[in-house]
PDB file of C-alpha atoms in Angstrom:
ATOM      1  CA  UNK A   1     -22.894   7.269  -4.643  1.00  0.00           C
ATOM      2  CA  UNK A   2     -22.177   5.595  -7.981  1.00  0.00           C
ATOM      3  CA  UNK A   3     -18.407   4.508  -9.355  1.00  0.00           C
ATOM      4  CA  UNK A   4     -17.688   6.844 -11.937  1.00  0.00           C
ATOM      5  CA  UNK A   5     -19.901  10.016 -10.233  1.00  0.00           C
ATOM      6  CA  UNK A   6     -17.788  13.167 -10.563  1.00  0.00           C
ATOM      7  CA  UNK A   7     -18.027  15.388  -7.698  1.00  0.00           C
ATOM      8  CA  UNK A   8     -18.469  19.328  -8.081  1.00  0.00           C
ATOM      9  CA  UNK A   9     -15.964  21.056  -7.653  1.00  0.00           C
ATOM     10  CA  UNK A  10     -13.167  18.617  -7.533  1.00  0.00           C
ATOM     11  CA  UNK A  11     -11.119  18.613 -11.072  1.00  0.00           C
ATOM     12  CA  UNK A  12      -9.831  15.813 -12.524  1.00  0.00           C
ATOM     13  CA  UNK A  13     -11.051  11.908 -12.503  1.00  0.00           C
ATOM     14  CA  UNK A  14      -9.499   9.927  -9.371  1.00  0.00           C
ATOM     15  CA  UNK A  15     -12.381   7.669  -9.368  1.00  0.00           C
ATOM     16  CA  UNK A  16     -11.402   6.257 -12.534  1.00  0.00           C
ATOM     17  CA  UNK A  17      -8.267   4.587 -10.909  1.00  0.00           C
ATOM     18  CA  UNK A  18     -10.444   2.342  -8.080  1.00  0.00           C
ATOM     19  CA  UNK A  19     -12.852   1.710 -11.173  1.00  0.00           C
ATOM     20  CA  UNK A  20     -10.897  -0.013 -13.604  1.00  0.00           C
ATOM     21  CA  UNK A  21      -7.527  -2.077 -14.174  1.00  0.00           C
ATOM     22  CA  UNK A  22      -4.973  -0.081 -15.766  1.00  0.00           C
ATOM     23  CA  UNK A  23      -2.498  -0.921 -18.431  1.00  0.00           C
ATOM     24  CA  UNK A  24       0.163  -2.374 -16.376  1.00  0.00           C
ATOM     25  CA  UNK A  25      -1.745  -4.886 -14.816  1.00  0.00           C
ATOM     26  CA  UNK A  26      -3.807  -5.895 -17.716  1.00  0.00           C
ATOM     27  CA  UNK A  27      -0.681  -6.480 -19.748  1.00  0.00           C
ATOM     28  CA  UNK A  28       0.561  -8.675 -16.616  1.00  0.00           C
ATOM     29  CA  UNK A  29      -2.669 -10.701 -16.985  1.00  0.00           C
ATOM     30  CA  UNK A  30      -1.581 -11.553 -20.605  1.00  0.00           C
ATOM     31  CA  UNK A  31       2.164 -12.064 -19.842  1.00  0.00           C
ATOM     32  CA  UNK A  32       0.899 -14.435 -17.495  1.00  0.00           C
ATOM     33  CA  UNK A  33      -1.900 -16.121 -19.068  1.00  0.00           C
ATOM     34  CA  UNK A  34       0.435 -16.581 -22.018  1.00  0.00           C
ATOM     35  CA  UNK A  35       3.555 -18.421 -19.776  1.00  0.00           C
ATOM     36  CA  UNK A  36       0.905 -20.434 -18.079  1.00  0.00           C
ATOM     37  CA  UNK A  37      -0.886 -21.352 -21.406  1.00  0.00           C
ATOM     38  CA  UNK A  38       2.455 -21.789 -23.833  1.00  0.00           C
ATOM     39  CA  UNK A  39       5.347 -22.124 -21.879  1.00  0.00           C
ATOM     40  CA  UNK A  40       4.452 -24.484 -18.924  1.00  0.00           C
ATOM     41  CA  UNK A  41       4.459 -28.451 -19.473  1.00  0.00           C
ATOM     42  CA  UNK A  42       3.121 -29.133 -15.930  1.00  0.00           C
ATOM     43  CA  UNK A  43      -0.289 -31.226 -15.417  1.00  0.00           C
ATOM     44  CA  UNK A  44      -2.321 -30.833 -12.070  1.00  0.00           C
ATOM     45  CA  UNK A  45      -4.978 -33.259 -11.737  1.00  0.00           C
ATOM     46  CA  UNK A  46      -8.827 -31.533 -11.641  1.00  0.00           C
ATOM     47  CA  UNK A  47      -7.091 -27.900 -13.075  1.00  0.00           C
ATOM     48  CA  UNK A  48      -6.199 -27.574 -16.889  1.00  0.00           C
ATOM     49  CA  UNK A  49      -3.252 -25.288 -16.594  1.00  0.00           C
ATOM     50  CA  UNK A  50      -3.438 -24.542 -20.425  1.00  0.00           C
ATOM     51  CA  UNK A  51      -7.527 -23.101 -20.057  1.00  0.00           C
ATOM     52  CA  UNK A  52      -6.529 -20.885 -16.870  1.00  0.00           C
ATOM     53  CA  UNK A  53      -3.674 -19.116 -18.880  1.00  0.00           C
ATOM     54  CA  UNK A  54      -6.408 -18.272 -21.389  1.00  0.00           C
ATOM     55  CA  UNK A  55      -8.773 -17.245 -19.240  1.00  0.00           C
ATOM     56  CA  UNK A  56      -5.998 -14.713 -18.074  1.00  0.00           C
ATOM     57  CA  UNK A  57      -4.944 -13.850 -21.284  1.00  0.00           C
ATOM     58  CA  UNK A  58      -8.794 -12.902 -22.218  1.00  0.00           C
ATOM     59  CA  UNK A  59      -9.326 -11.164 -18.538  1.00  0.00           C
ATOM     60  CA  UNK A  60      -6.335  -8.820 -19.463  1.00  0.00           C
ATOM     61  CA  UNK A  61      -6.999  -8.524 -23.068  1.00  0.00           C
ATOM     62  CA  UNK A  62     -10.540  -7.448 -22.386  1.00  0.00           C
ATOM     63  CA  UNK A  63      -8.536  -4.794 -19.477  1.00  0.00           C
ATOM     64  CA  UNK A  64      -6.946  -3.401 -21.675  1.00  0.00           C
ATOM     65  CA  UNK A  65      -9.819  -2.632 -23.794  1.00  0.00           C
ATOM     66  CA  UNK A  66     -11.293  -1.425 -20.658  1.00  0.00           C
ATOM     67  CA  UNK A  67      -8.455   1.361 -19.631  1.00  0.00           C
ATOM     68  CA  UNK A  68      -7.884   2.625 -23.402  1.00  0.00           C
ATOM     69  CA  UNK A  69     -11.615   3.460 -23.597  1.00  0.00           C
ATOM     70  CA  UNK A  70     -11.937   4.857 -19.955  1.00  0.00           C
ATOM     71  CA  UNK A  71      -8.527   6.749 -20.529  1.00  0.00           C
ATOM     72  CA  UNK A  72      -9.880   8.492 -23.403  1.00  0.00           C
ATOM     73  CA  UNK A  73     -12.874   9.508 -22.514  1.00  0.00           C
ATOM     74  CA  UNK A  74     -11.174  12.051 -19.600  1.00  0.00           C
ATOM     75  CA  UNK A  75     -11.636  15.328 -20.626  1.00  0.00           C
ATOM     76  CA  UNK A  76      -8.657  16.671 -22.848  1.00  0.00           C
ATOM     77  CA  UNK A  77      -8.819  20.035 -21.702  1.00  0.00           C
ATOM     78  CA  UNK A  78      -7.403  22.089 -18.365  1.00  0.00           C
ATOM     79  CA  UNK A  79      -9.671  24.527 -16.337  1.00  0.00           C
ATOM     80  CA  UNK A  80      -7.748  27.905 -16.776  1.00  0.00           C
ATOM     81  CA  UNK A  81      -8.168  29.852 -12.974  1.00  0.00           C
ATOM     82  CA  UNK A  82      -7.309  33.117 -13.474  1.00  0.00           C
ATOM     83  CA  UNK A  83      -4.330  34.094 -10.226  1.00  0.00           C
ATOM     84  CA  UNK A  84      -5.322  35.819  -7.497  1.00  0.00           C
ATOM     85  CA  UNK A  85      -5.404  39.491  -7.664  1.00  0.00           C
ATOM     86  CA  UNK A  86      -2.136  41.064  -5.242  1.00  0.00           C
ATOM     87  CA  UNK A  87      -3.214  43.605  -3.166  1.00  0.00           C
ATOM     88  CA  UNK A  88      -2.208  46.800  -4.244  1.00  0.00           C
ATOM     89  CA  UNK A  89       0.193  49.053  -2.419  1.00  0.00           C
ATOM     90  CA  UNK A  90       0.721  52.753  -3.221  1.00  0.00           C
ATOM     91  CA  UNK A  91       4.189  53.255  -3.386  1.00  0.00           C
ATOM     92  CA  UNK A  92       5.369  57.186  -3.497  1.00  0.00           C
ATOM     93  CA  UNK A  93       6.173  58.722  -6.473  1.00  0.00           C
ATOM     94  CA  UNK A  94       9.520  57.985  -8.396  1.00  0.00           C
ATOM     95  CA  UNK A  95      11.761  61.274  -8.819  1.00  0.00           C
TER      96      UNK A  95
END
């Protein structure tokens, strides 16, 4: 079974939420990349602090790129099922 492989039968696209990062977290990716790479002054010896917030900046940008093309590729449409049909009763004649 392949990521992304809609089942018969079921409606809608619940895979799509295990297969990609959504909005939120992307945009927490660039929040954070962005403190770590502007607002921190801190040096750690063997880890440039300044390169890992970019790296999450770019992780989230690219993210976000991700969810706004998987988001609009879902179907824009509902299935219409018609109700079920009542059984009907015969009621006696109204005088």
């Amino acid at each position: 079974m392949f990521i992304g492989q809609i089942h018969p039968g079921k409606t809608g696209y619940s895979h799509e939420r295990k297969a990609s990062m959504n909005f939120g977290f992307s945009i927490f990716l660039i929040a954070v990349g962005a403190i770590l790479a502007f607002a921190l002054n801190v040096h750690v010896k063997g880890v440039e602090i300044d390169v890992v917030g970019y790296i999450l900046m770019l992780v989230g940008a690219v993210g976000l790129v991700w969810s706004a093309v998987v988001y609009n590729r879902r179907p824009r449409y509902a299935e219409e099922v018609p109700p079920p049909e009542a059984p009907r009763r015969e009621y006696p004649p109204r005088y």
